[in-house]
Coordinates of C-alpha atoms in Angstrom, one line a residue:
M1 CA 30.6 153.2 -94.9
Q2 CA 30.3 153.0 -98.6
E3 CA 28.7 155.7 -100.7
L4 CA 26.2 154.5 -103.2
T5 CA 25.9 156.1 -106.6
I6 CA 22.7 154.7 -108.1
A7 CA 21.5 155.9 -111.5
L8 CA 17.7 156.1 -111.1
T9 CA 15.3 156.4 -114.0
P10 CA 12.3 158.4 -112.7
K11 CA 10.2 157.8 -115.8
S12 CA 10.7 154.0 -115.7
K13 CA 7.7 151.7 -115.1
I14 CA 9.9 150.2 -112.3
P15 CA 9.3 152.0 -109.0
L16 CA 12.2 154.0 -107.6
Y17 CA 12.4 151.9 -104.4
E18 CA 12.6 148.7 -106.5
Q19 CA 15.5 150.3 -108.6
I20 CA 17.4 151.0 -105.3
Y21 CA 16.6 147.5 -104.0
T22 CA 17.8 145.8 -107.2
Y23 CA 21.0 147.8 -107.3
I24 CA 22.0 147.1 -103.7
K25 CA 21.0 143.4 -103.9
Q26 CA 23.2 142.9 -107.0
D27 CA 26.1 144.6 -105.4
I28 CA 25.9 142.3 -102.4
Q29 CA 25.5 139.2 -104.6
T30 CA 28.5 140.1 -106.7
G31 CA 30.7 141.1 -103.7
R32 CA 31.0 144.8 -104.5
I33 CA 29.4 145.4 -101.1
K34 CA 31.3 143.2 -98.6
A35 CA 29.7 141.3 -95.7
K36 CA 29.4 143.3 -92.5
E37 CA 30.0 146.5 -94.5
K38 CA 27.8 149.5 -93.3
L39 CA 25.4 151.1 -95.8
P40 CA 24.4 154.8 -95.8
S41 CA 21.5 155.7 -93.5
S42 CA 18.1 156.1 -95.2
R43 CA 18.3 159.8 -94.6
A44 CA 21.7 160.2 -96.1
L45 CA 20.9 158.0 -99.2
S46 CA 17.6 159.7 -99.8
A47 CA 19.4 163.1 -99.7
C48 CA 22.1 161.8 -102.1
L49 CA 19.6 160.4 -104.6
E50 CA 17.1 163.3 -104.2
V51 CA 14.2 160.9 -103.4
S52 CA 11.9 160.7 -100.4
R53 CA 13.2 158.9 -97.3
S54 CA 10.2 156.6 -97.4
T55 CA 11.4 155.4 -100.8
V56 CA 14.7 154.4 -99.4
D57 CA 13.1 152.9 -96.3
L58 CA 11.0 150.6 -98.6
A59 CA 14.1 149.3 -100.4
Y60 CA 15.9 148.7 -97.2
E61 CA 13.0 146.9 -95.5
Q62 CA 12.7 144.6 -98.5
L63 CA 16.4 143.8 -98.4
V64 CA 16.2 143.1 -94.7
S65 CA 13.2 140.8 -95.1
E66 CA 15.1 138.8 -97.8
G67 CA 18.2 138.5 -95.6
Y68 CA 20.6 140.7 -97.6
L69 CA 20.8 143.5 -95.0
E70 CA 20.8 143.4 -91.2
S71 CA 19.3 146.3 -89.2
I72 CA 21.1 147.0 -86.0
P73 CA 19.3 149.5 -83.6
C74 CA 21.1 152.8 -83.1
K75 CA 23.9 151.7 -85.6
G76 CA 22.3 151.3 -89.0
Y77 CA 22.2 148.8 -91.9
Y78 CA 24.9 146.2 -92.6
A79 CA 25.4 143.8 -95.4
C80 CA 24.8 140.1 -94.4
Q81 CA 27.0 137.1 -95.0
I82 CA 25.4 135.5 -98.0
E83 CA 28.2 133.7 -99.9
E84 CA 27.1 130.2 -98.9
L85 CA 23.4 131.0 -99.7
F86 CA 24.4 132.4 -103.1
R87 CA 26.6 129.4 -104.0
F88 CA 23.7 127.2 -103.1
Q89 CA 21.4 129.1 -105.4
K90 CA 23.8 128.8 -108.3
E91 CA 24.2 125.0 -107.8
T92 CA 20.4 124.6 -107.6
A93 CA 19.9 126.5 -110.8
A94 CA 22.6 124.4 -112.5
G95 CA 20.9 121.2 -111.3
F96 CA 17.9 122.0 -113.4
Q97 CA 19.9 121.9 -116.6
T98 CA 19.1 118.4 -117.8
S99 CA 19.8 117.1 -121.2
V100 CA 16.5 116.3 -122.9
K101 CA 16.6 114.5 -126.2
A102 CA 14.4 116.6 -128.5
E103 CA 12.1 114.6 -130.8
P104 CA 12.3 115.4 -134.5
A105 CA 9.8 117.9 -135.6
C106 CA 6.8 116.4 -137.5
D107 CA 4.3 118.0 -139.9
Y108 CA 1.4 115.8 -138.9
D109 CA 0.7 114.2 -135.5
F110 CA -1.8 111.4 -135.2
T111 CA -2.0 111.8 -131.4
P112 CA -4.9 109.7 -130.0
S113 CA -5.3 112.0 -126.9
G114 CA -6.2 115.3 -128.6
I115 CA -9.5 116.9 -129.6
D116 CA -10.5 119.5 -132.2
L117 CA -10.2 122.8 -130.4
D118 CA -10.8 124.8 -133.6
S119 CA -14.5 124.0 -133.2
F120 CA -14.8 124.9 -129.5
P121 CA -17.6 127.4 -129.0
Y122 CA -15.4 130.1 -127.5
G123 CA -18.1 132.9 -127.9
T124 CA -20.7 130.9 -126.1
W125 CA -18.4 129.9 -123.3
R126 CA -17.2 133.5 -122.9
K127 CA -20.8 134.8 -122.8
I128 CA -21.9 132.3 -120.1
T129 CA -18.8 133.1 -118.0
R130 CA -19.5 136.8 -118.2
N131 CA -23.1 136.4 -117.2
I132 CA -22.2 134.1 -114.2
L133 CA -19.7 136.7 -112.9
L134 CA -22.0 139.7 -113.5
D135 CA -24.4 138.3 -110.9
D136 CA -22.0 139.3 -108.1
N137 CA -22.9 136.1 -106.2
K138 CA -20.4 136.2 -103.4
D139 CA -21.3 132.6 -102.4
L140 CA -19.6 131.3 -105.5
F141 CA -16.3 132.3 -103.9
Q142 CA -16.9 130.2 -100.9
L143 CA -16.3 126.5 -100.5
G144 CA -19.2 124.6 -101.9
D145 CA -20.6 121.1 -101.4
P146 CA -17.7 118.6 -101.3
K147 CA -19.6 116.5 -103.9
G148 CA -20.1 119.4 -106.2
E149 CA -22.8 122.0 -106.9
W150 CA -26.3 120.6 -106.6
E151 CA -27.5 122.2 -109.8
L152 CA -24.7 120.7 -111.9
R153 CA -25.2 117.3 -110.4
K154 CA -28.9 117.5 -111.1
T155 CA -28.2 118.5 -114.7
I156 CA -25.8 115.6 -115.1
T157 CA -28.3 113.1 -113.9
S158 CA -30.8 114.4 -116.5
Y159 CA -28.1 114.2 -119.2
L160 CA -27.2 110.6 -118.2
H161 CA -30.8 109.5 -118.3
Q162 CA -31.3 110.9 -121.8
A163 CA -28.0 110.1 -123.4
R164 CA -26.7 107.0 -121.6
G165 CA -29.8 105.4 -120.1
V166 CA -28.4 105.8 -116.6
N167 CA -31.0 106.4 -113.9
C168 CA -29.5 108.0 -110.8
R169 CA -30.2 110.7 -108.2
P170 CA -28.0 113.9 -107.8
E171 CA -27.0 112.6 -104.4
Q172 CA -25.1 109.7 -106.2
V173 CA -23.1 112.1 -108.4
V174 CA -19.6 113.4 -107.2
I175 CA -17.8 116.1 -109.2
G176 CA -14.0 116.1 -109.4
A177 CA -11.2 117.8 -111.3
G178 CA -10.4 115.0 -113.8
N179 CA -10.5 111.2 -113.5
D180 CA -7.2 111.2 -111.6
Y181 CA -8.8 112.8 -108.6
L182 CA -11.9 110.6 -108.8
L183 CA -9.7 107.5 -108.8
L184 CA -7.9 108.8 -105.8
L185 CA -11.3 109.4 -104.1
L186 CA -12.4 105.8 -105.0
S187 CA -9.2 104.5 -103.3
A188 CA -10.4 106.2 -100.1
I189 CA -14.0 104.8 -100.5
L190 CA -13.1 101.2 -101.5
G191 CA -9.8 100.8 -99.6
C192 CA -6.5 100.1 -101.3
N193 CA -6.3 96.5 -100.0
R194 CA -8.3 95.4 -103.0
R195 CA -7.3 93.6 -106.2
I196 CA -8.2 95.3 -109.4
A197 CA -8.5 93.5 -112.8
M198 CA -7.7 95.4 -115.9
E199 CA -7.6 94.6 -119.6
T200 CA -4.4 94.6 -121.6
P201 CA -3.8 96.7 -123.6
T202 CA -5.5 99.3 -121.6
Y203 CA -5.6 103.0 -120.5
K204 CA -2.2 102.9 -119.0
H205 CA -2.5 106.2 -117.1
A206 CA -5.2 104.6 -115.0
Y207 CA -3.1 101.5 -114.4
K208 CA -0.2 103.7 -113.1
I209 CA -2.5 105.6 -110.8
F210 CA -4.0 102.4 -109.3
A211 CA -0.4 101.1 -108.8
R212 CA 0.7 104.3 -107.1
L213 CA -2.3 104.1 -104.8
G214 CA -1.2 100.7 -103.7
F215 CA -3.8 98.5 -105.3
A216 CA -2.9 94.9 -106.3
L217 CA -3.3 94.7 -110.1
C218 CA -3.8 91.9 -112.5
T219 CA -4.6 91.6 -116.2
I220 CA -7.4 89.7 -117.8
P221 CA -7.3 88.2 -121.4
M222 CA -9.5 89.9 -124.0
D223 CA -11.2 88.5 -127.0
A224 CA -13.3 90.3 -129.7
S225 CA -15.9 91.2 -127.1
G226 CA -13.6 92.6 -124.5
M227 CA -12.7 91.4 -121.0
Q228 CA -13.4 87.7 -120.4
A229 CA -15.6 87.1 -117.4
S230 CA -14.1 83.6 -117.0
G231 CA -10.7 85.1 -116.5
L232 CA -12.2 87.5 -113.9
E233 CA -13.4 84.6 -111.8
Q234 CA -10.0 83.0 -111.8
S235 CA -8.1 86.2 -111.0
G236 CA -9.3 86.6 -107.5
A237 CA -10.0 90.3 -108.2
G238 CA -12.8 92.2 -106.4
I239 CA -12.9 95.1 -108.8
A240 CA -12.9 95.2 -112.6
Y241 CA -12.0 98.3 -114.6
V242 CA -13.5 98.3 -118.0
M243 CA -14.4 100.7 -120.9
P244 CA -17.4 98.8 -122.5
S245 CA -18.6 101.6 -124.8
H246 CA -15.3 102.0 -126.5
Q247 CA -12.3 100.1 -125.0
Y248 CA -9.1 102.1 -125.1
P249 CA -7.0 101.6 -127.1
L250 CA -8.5 98.7 -129.1
G251 CA -11.8 100.4 -129.8
I252 CA -13.9 97.3 -128.9
V253 CA -17.6 97.9 -128.2
M254 CA -18.6 95.3 -125.7
P255 CA -21.8 93.5 -126.7
I256 CA -24.7 93.0 -124.3
K257 CA -24.0 89.3 -123.7
R258 CA -20.5 90.1 -122.3
R259 CA -21.9 93.0 -120.3
L260 CA -24.4 90.6 -118.6
E261 CA -21.5 88.2 -117.9
L262 CA -19.6 90.9 -116.1
L263 CA -22.6 92.0 -114.1
S264 CA -23.2 88.3 -113.2
W265 CA -19.6 88.1 -111.9
A266 CA -20.0 91.2 -109.9
A267 CA -23.2 90.0 -108.3
G268 CA -21.6 86.6 -107.4
E269 CA -19.9 87.9 -104.3
E270 CA -20.4 90.7 -101.8
G271 CA -18.1 93.7 -102.2
R272 CA -17.4 93.2 -105.9
Y273 CA -17.7 96.2 -108.2
I274 CA -17.1 97.2 -111.8
I275 CA -15.6 100.6 -112.6
E276 CA -17.1 101.7 -115.9
D277 CA -14.9 104.4 -117.6
D278 CA -17.3 105.9 -120.2
Y279 CA -14.7 108.4 -121.4
D280 CA -15.9 109.1 -125.1
S281 CA -19.2 107.4 -125.5
E282 CA -20.6 110.4 -127.3
F283 CA -18.8 109.5 -130.6
R284 CA -20.2 106.5 -132.4
Y285 CA -20.3 105.9 -136.1
K286 CA -22.0 102.5 -136.7
G287 CA -25.3 101.3 -135.3
K288 CA -27.5 102.8 -132.6
P289 CA -26.0 104.2 -129.4
I290 CA -25.5 101.5 -126.7
P291 CA -26.6 102.3 -123.2
A292 CA -24.0 102.4 -120.6
L293 CA -23.2 99.2 -118.6
C294 CA -24.4 101.1 -115.5
A295 CA -27.9 101.4 -117.2
T296 CA -28.1 97.6 -117.2
D297 CA -27.0 97.3 -113.5
S298 CA -29.9 96.4 -111.2
R299 CA -27.9 95.3 -108.2
G300 CA -25.7 98.4 -107.5
K301 CA -22.5 96.9 -108.8
V302 CA -21.3 99.5 -111.3
I303 CA -19.3 102.6 -110.4
Y304 CA -19.8 105.0 -113.4
L305 CA -17.0 107.3 -114.3
G306 CA -17.6 110.1 -116.9
T307 CA -15.8 113.2 -118.1
F308 CA -16.3 116.3 -120.3
S309 CA -12.6 116.3 -121.4
K310 CA -13.2 114.5 -124.6
S311 CA -16.5 116.1 -125.6
I312 CA -15.7 119.8 -124.6
A313 CA -12.0 120.4 -123.8
P314 CA -9.3 118.7 -121.7
A315 CA -8.6 122.0 -119.7
I316 CA -12.2 122.1 -118.4
R317 CA -11.1 119.4 -115.9
V318 CA -14.6 118.3 -114.9
S319 CA -15.3 114.6 -114.4
Y320 CA -17.9 112.9 -112.3
L321 CA -18.6 109.6 -110.5
V322 CA -22.0 107.9 -110.1
L323 CA -21.9 105.8 -107.0
P324 CA -24.2 102.8 -106.4
E325 CA -26.8 103.5 -103.6
G326 CA -25.2 101.0 -101.2
L327 CA -21.7 102.3 -101.7
L328 CA -22.9 105.9 -101.3
R329 CA -24.5 105.1 -97.9
D330 CA -21.2 103.6 -96.7
S331 CA -19.0 106.4 -98.0
E332 CA -20.9 109.7 -97.2
A333 CA -18.5 110.5 -94.3
I334 CA -15.5 109.9 -96.5
L335 CA -16.9 112.1 -99.3
H336 CA -17.3 115.0 -96.8
T337 CA -13.7 114.7 -95.7
F338 CA -12.5 116.0 -99.1
S339 CA -13.3 119.5 -100.4
S340 CA -14.5 119.9 -104.0
T341 CA -11.6 120.2 -106.5
V342 CA -13.5 122.1 -109.1
S343 CA -14.2 125.9 -108.8
R344 CA -17.8 126.6 -108.1
I345 CA -17.7 129.2 -110.9
D346 CA -16.5 126.6 -113.4
Q347 CA -19.3 124.3 -112.2
M348 CA -21.9 126.9 -112.7
I349 CA -20.6 127.8 -116.2
L350 CA -20.7 124.2 -117.2
N351 CA -24.2 123.8 -115.7
Q352 CA -25.5 126.7 -117.9
F353 CA -23.7 125.3 -120.9
L354 CA -25.6 122.0 -120.4
K355 CA -29.0 123.4 -119.4
E356 CA -29.2 125.9 -122.2
G357 CA -28.6 123.2 -124.9
H358 CA -25.2 124.4 -125.9
Y359 CA -23.6 121.1 -125.1
E360 CA -26.1 119.2 -127.2
R361 CA -25.5 121.5 -130.2
H362 CA -21.8 121.2 -129.7
L363 CA -21.9 117.5 -129.6
N364 CA -23.9 117.3 -132.7
R365 CA -21.5 119.6 -134.5
M366 CA -18.5 117.6 -133.3
R367 CA -20.1 114.3 -134.3
T368 CA -20.4 115.7 -137.9
I369 CA -16.8 117.0 -137.9
Y370 CA -15.3 113.8 -136.5
G371 CA -17.6 111.7 -138.7
R372 CA -16.2 113.4 -141.8
K373 CA -12.6 113.0 -140.6
H374 CA -13.3 109.4 -139.7
E375 CA -14.7 108.6 -143.2
L376 CA -11.8 110.4 -144.9
L377 CA -9.1 108.6 -143.0
L378 CA -10.9 105.2 -143.5
G379 CA -11.1 105.9 -147.2
E380 CA -7.4 106.7 -147.4
L381 CA -6.4 103.6 -145.4
K382 CA -8.5 101.3 -147.5
K383 CA -6.1 102.2 -150.3
M384 CA -3.4 100.5 -148.2
S385 CA -5.3 97.3 -147.6
H386 CA -2.7 95.2 -149.4
F387 CA -0.2 95.8 -146.5
C388 CA -2.3 96.8 -143.5
H389 CA -5.7 96.1 -141.8
V390 CA -7.9 98.7 -140.0
T391 CA -9.7 97.9 -136.7
G392 CA -11.5 99.9 -134.0
E393 CA -13.3 102.0 -136.5
H394 CA -16.9 102.0 -135.0
A395 CA -16.5 104.6 -132.2
G396 CA -14.1 107.2 -130.7
V397 CA -11.6 109.4 -132.5
H398 CA -8.8 107.0 -133.3
L399 CA -8.2 103.9 -135.5
L400 CA -5.8 101.0 -135.3
V401 CA -3.6 100.1 -138.2
E402 CA -2.3 96.5 -138.2
F403 CA 0.7 95.7 -140.4
T404 CA 0.2 92.6 -142.5
N405 CA 3.4 92.8 -144.6
G406 CA 5.9 91.7 -141.9
M407 CA 6.8 95.3 -140.9
T408 CA 7.4 95.8 -137.1
E409 CA 5.9 98.6 -135.1
R410 CA 9.3 100.3 -134.8
E411 CA 9.9 100.1 -138.5
G412 CA 6.4 101.6 -139.2
I413 CA 6.9 104.4 -136.8
E414 CA 10.4 105.3 -138.0
R415 CA 9.4 105.2 -141.6
A416 CA 6.4 107.5 -140.9
R417 CA 8.7 109.8 -138.9
D418 CA 11.0 110.1 -141.9
Q419 CA 8.0 111.4 -143.8
G420 CA 7.2 113.9 -141.1
V421 CA 4.3 112.0 -139.7
K422 CA 4.0 110.8 -136.1
V423 CA 2.1 107.7 -135.2
Y424 CA 1.9 105.8 -131.9
P425 CA 2.7 102.1 -131.0
L426 CA -0.1 99.9 -129.6
S427 CA 2.5 97.9 -127.6
E428 CA 3.0 100.9 -125.2
Y429 CA -0.5 100.2 -123.9
E430 CA 0.1 96.6 -123.0
I431 CA 0.7 95.7 -119.4
G432 CA 3.9 93.8 -118.7
N433 CA 4.6 93.3 -122.4
P434 CA 6.3 96.3 -124.0
G435 CA 8.0 95.9 -127.3
E436 CA 6.7 95.0 -130.7
G437 CA 3.1 94.1 -129.8
R438 CA 3.6 90.3 -130.3
G439 CA 4.5 88.9 -126.9
Q440 CA 1.8 87.3 -124.7
T441 CA -1.1 88.6 -126.8
G442 CA 0.1 87.3 -130.1
R443 CA -1.1 90.5 -131.7
K444 CA 0.4 91.7 -134.9
P445 CA 2.4 94.9 -135.0
T446 CA -0.1 97.8 -134.8
V447 CA 0.0 101.6 -134.6
I448 CA -2.7 104.1 -133.5
L449 CA -3.9 107.0 -135.6
G450 CA -5.8 109.6 -133.8
Y451 CA -7.5 112.1 -136.2
A452 CA -9.3 114.6 -133.9
T453 CA -6.7 117.3 -134.0
L454 CA -5.8 117.2 -137.7
P455 CA -7.7 119.2 -140.3
E456 CA -9.3 117.2 -143.2
K457 CA -6.7 118.5 -145.7
G458 CA -4.0 117.5 -143.2
I459 CA -5.4 113.9 -142.9
A460 CA -5.3 113.4 -146.7
E461 CA -1.7 114.7 -146.9
A462 CA -0.6 112.7 -144.0
A463 CA -2.2 109.6 -145.4
E464 CA -0.3 110.1 -148.7
R465 CA 2.9 110.2 -146.8
L466 CA 2.1 107.1 -144.8
Y467 CA 1.4 105.3 -148.0
Q468 CA 4.8 106.3 -149.3
A469 CA 6.5 105.4 -146.0
W470 CA 4.9 102.0 -145.6
S471 CA 4.7 100.8 -149.2
G472 CA 8.0 102.3 -150.4
R473 CA 6.4 104.0 -153.4
K474 CA 4.1 106.9 -154.3
R475 CA 0.4 106.1 -154.7
E476 CA -0.9 106.5 -158.2
N477 CA -3.7 108.9 -158.7
K478 CA -6.8 107.4 -160.2

């Protein structure tokens, strides 16, 4: 039996039993205590260390539960054989050491997926959260309605009627933790043995999710008005996924004539549907707001998909579906198979944020902030008109810059990176046509500039660097 001399630190924040446990575990791992070797009894060790016996018992019990010690009745504690287990742990840890190529640091990042979090109403959100939790409502910690809290769904229907022209009942609304979950839910409702038509370029994350879920996918040509209905008819698809209010990433706002053509296609055959992703319809800079495609649908053919990620914050993770009445009747049993993926507390916080007018005020403030950034970036890019052309400027929080001087996407991105500015290639969003953005679409090399996350001063400085990068000279101040 081995004597253990353990230097305990009584004033440490680490409990004494944990200090004993750690010492013995490390000795077993390093081989200082051999396998099958007997340890002192808890009575003997507590007397040696001048601690209570219960303290030693706690340490021994933890070591036994983790497999480092074996307790043999009437004999005592013995070290277990753990060499193979320990080697396995070391190999597993080493397996995680992968070589990741670090991207060069940049001073300005024109990411198209970010938002301006500096303007988030933290104080208001904190106050509502505190008030919700002060009510001591135990029901909020129970599982709620699988489709989401009734109060929030009712508030969303009111918002959709006022802001997007969509008339629906709370029963048609389904709350989910992000669009990913809602697309998964739709796969259960619609069945994966369907063919989905998508635009190209498109929101590639949705394309990958549909592919993973087992849907057959096809792409439909686009023109200046968006997805072509004639291509839909020829594709054999039964579902069309579109973003009519602001197509991502091209920024096309679909006119009413094309919307009616898509609705006519959907009505032409039983079982056809349009998934309308209305991801950032709140931000529009030219003309009057255009109602959602769902608002024009009179035959129950549009499945409306909305989110608060772009308008409030990505981490809120609250999105929602509006199901047509007919589809809702056929899918009630499926909807009640899944539990709600959004905390009831988070749903009630969001509900109060909407009902008390904070969301409307926040949107108005963000429209002003994004509008200033939008005008500033447009003004800077106009000074580069002799070698690039800007599109997609009527809505959303990103612009497209098309090179007209023969420069490729890769050259434009690398030159920008050399100046400490990160921009993004449009070709990454094309389906089946990665590369320089020419390929099947014939589109000129184009990069994406998202301006939401950058401060106004940063936008001006980054634009100056882009001018130097893409023109090869400094811009003269006038």
